[in-house]
PDB file of C-alpha atoms in Angstrom:
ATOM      1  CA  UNK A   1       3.727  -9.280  -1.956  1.00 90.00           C
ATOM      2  CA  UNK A   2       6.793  -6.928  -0.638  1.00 89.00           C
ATOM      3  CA  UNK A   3       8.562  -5.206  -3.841  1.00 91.00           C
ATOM      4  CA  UNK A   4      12.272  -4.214  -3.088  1.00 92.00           C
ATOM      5  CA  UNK A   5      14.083  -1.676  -4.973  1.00 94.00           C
ATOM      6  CA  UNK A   6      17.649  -0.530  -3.445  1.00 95.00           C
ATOM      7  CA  UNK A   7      18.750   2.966  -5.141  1.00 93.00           C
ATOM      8  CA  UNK A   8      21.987   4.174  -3.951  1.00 95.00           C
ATOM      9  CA  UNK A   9      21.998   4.451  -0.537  1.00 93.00           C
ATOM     10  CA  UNK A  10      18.364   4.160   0.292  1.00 88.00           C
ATOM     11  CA  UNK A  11      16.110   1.070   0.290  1.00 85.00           C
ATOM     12  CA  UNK A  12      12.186   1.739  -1.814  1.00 84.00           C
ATOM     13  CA  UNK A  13       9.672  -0.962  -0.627  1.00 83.00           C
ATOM     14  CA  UNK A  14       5.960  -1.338  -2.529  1.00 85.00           C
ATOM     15  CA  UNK A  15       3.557  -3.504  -1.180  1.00 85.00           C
ATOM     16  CA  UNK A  16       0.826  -5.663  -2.942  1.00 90.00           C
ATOM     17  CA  UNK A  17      -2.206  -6.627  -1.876  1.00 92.00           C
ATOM     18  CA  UNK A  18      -4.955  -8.141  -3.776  1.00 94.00           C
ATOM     19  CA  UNK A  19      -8.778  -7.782  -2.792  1.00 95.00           C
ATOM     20  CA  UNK A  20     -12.136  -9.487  -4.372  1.00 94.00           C
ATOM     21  CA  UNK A  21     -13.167  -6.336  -5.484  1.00 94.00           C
ATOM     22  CA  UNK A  22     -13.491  -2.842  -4.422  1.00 94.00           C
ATOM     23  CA  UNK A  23     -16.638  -2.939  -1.770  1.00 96.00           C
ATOM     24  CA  UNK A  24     -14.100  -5.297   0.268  1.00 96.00           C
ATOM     25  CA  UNK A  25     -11.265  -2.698   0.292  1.00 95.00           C
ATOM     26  CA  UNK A  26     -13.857  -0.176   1.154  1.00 96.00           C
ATOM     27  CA  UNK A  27     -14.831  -2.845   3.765  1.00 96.00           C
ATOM     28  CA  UNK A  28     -11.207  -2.391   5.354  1.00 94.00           C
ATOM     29  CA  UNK A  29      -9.982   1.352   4.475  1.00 92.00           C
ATOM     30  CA  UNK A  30     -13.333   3.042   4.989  1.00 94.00           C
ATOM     31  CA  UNK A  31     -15.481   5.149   2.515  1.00 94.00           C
ATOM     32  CA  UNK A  32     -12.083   6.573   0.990  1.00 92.00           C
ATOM     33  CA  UNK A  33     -10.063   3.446  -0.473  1.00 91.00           C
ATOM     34  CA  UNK A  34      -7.821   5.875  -2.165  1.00 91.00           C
ATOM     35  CA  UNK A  35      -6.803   7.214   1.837  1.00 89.00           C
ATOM     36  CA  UNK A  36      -3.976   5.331   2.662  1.00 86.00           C
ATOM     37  CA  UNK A  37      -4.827   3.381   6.178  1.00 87.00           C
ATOM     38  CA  UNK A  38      -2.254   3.688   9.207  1.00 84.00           C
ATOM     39  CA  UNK A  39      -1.216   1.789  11.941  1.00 85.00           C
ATOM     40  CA  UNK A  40       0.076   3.593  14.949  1.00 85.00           C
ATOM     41  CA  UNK A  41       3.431   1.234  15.029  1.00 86.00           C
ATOM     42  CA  UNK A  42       3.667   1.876  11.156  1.00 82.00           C
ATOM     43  CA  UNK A  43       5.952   4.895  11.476  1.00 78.00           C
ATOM     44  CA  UNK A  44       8.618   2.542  13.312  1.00 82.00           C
ATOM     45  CA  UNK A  45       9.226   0.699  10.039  1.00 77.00           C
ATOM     46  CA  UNK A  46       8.420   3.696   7.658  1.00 73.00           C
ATOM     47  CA  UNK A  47      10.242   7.085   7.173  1.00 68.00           C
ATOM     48  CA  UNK A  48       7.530   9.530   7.835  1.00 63.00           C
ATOM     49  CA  UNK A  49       8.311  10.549   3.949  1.00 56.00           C
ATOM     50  CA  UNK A  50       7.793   7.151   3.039  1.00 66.00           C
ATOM     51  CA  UNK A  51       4.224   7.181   4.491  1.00 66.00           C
ATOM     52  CA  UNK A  52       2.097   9.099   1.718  1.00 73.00           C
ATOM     53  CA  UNK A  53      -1.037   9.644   1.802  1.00 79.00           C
ATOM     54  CA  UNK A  54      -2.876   8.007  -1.274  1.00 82.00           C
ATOM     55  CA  UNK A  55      -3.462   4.774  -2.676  1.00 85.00           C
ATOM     56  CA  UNK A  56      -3.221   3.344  -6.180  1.00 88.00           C
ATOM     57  CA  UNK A  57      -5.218   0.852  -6.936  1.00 90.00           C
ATOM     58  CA  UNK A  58      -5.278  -1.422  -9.696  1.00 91.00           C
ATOM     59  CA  UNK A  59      -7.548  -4.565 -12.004  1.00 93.00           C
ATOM     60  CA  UNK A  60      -5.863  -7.405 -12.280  1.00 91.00           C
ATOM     61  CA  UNK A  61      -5.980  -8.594 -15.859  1.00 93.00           C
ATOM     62  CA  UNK A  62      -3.991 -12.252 -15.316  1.00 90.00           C
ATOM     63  CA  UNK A  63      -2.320 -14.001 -12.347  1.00 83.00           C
ATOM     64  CA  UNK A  64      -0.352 -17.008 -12.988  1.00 80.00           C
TER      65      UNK A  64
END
């Protein structure tokens, strides 16, 4: 899921991702899920200010 937000002149994007559980995020992002994970090509879509350098992660308590 993509998350929009436009705030004055300048567009904020969030994006969503939902995983089984933790070992399969650790399965993608490494030993350190809370390191955010980089794609050379990234920085063409993304302000470098944009790109930080944490994640947040989250439980999911309900999905409709």
């Amino acid at each position: 899921m993509v998350l929009r937000r436009e705030i004055g002149d300048e567009t904020k994007y969030v994006l969503v991702t939902l995983w089984d559980n933790m070992e399969a995020i650790r399965g993608f992002a490494g030993p350190e899920p809370e390191c955010a994970v980089y794609y050379p090509e990234d920085s063409r879509y993304f302000p470098e200010q944009e790109l930080g350098p944490y994640m947040k992660h989250y439980d999911v308590l309900r999905a409709s």
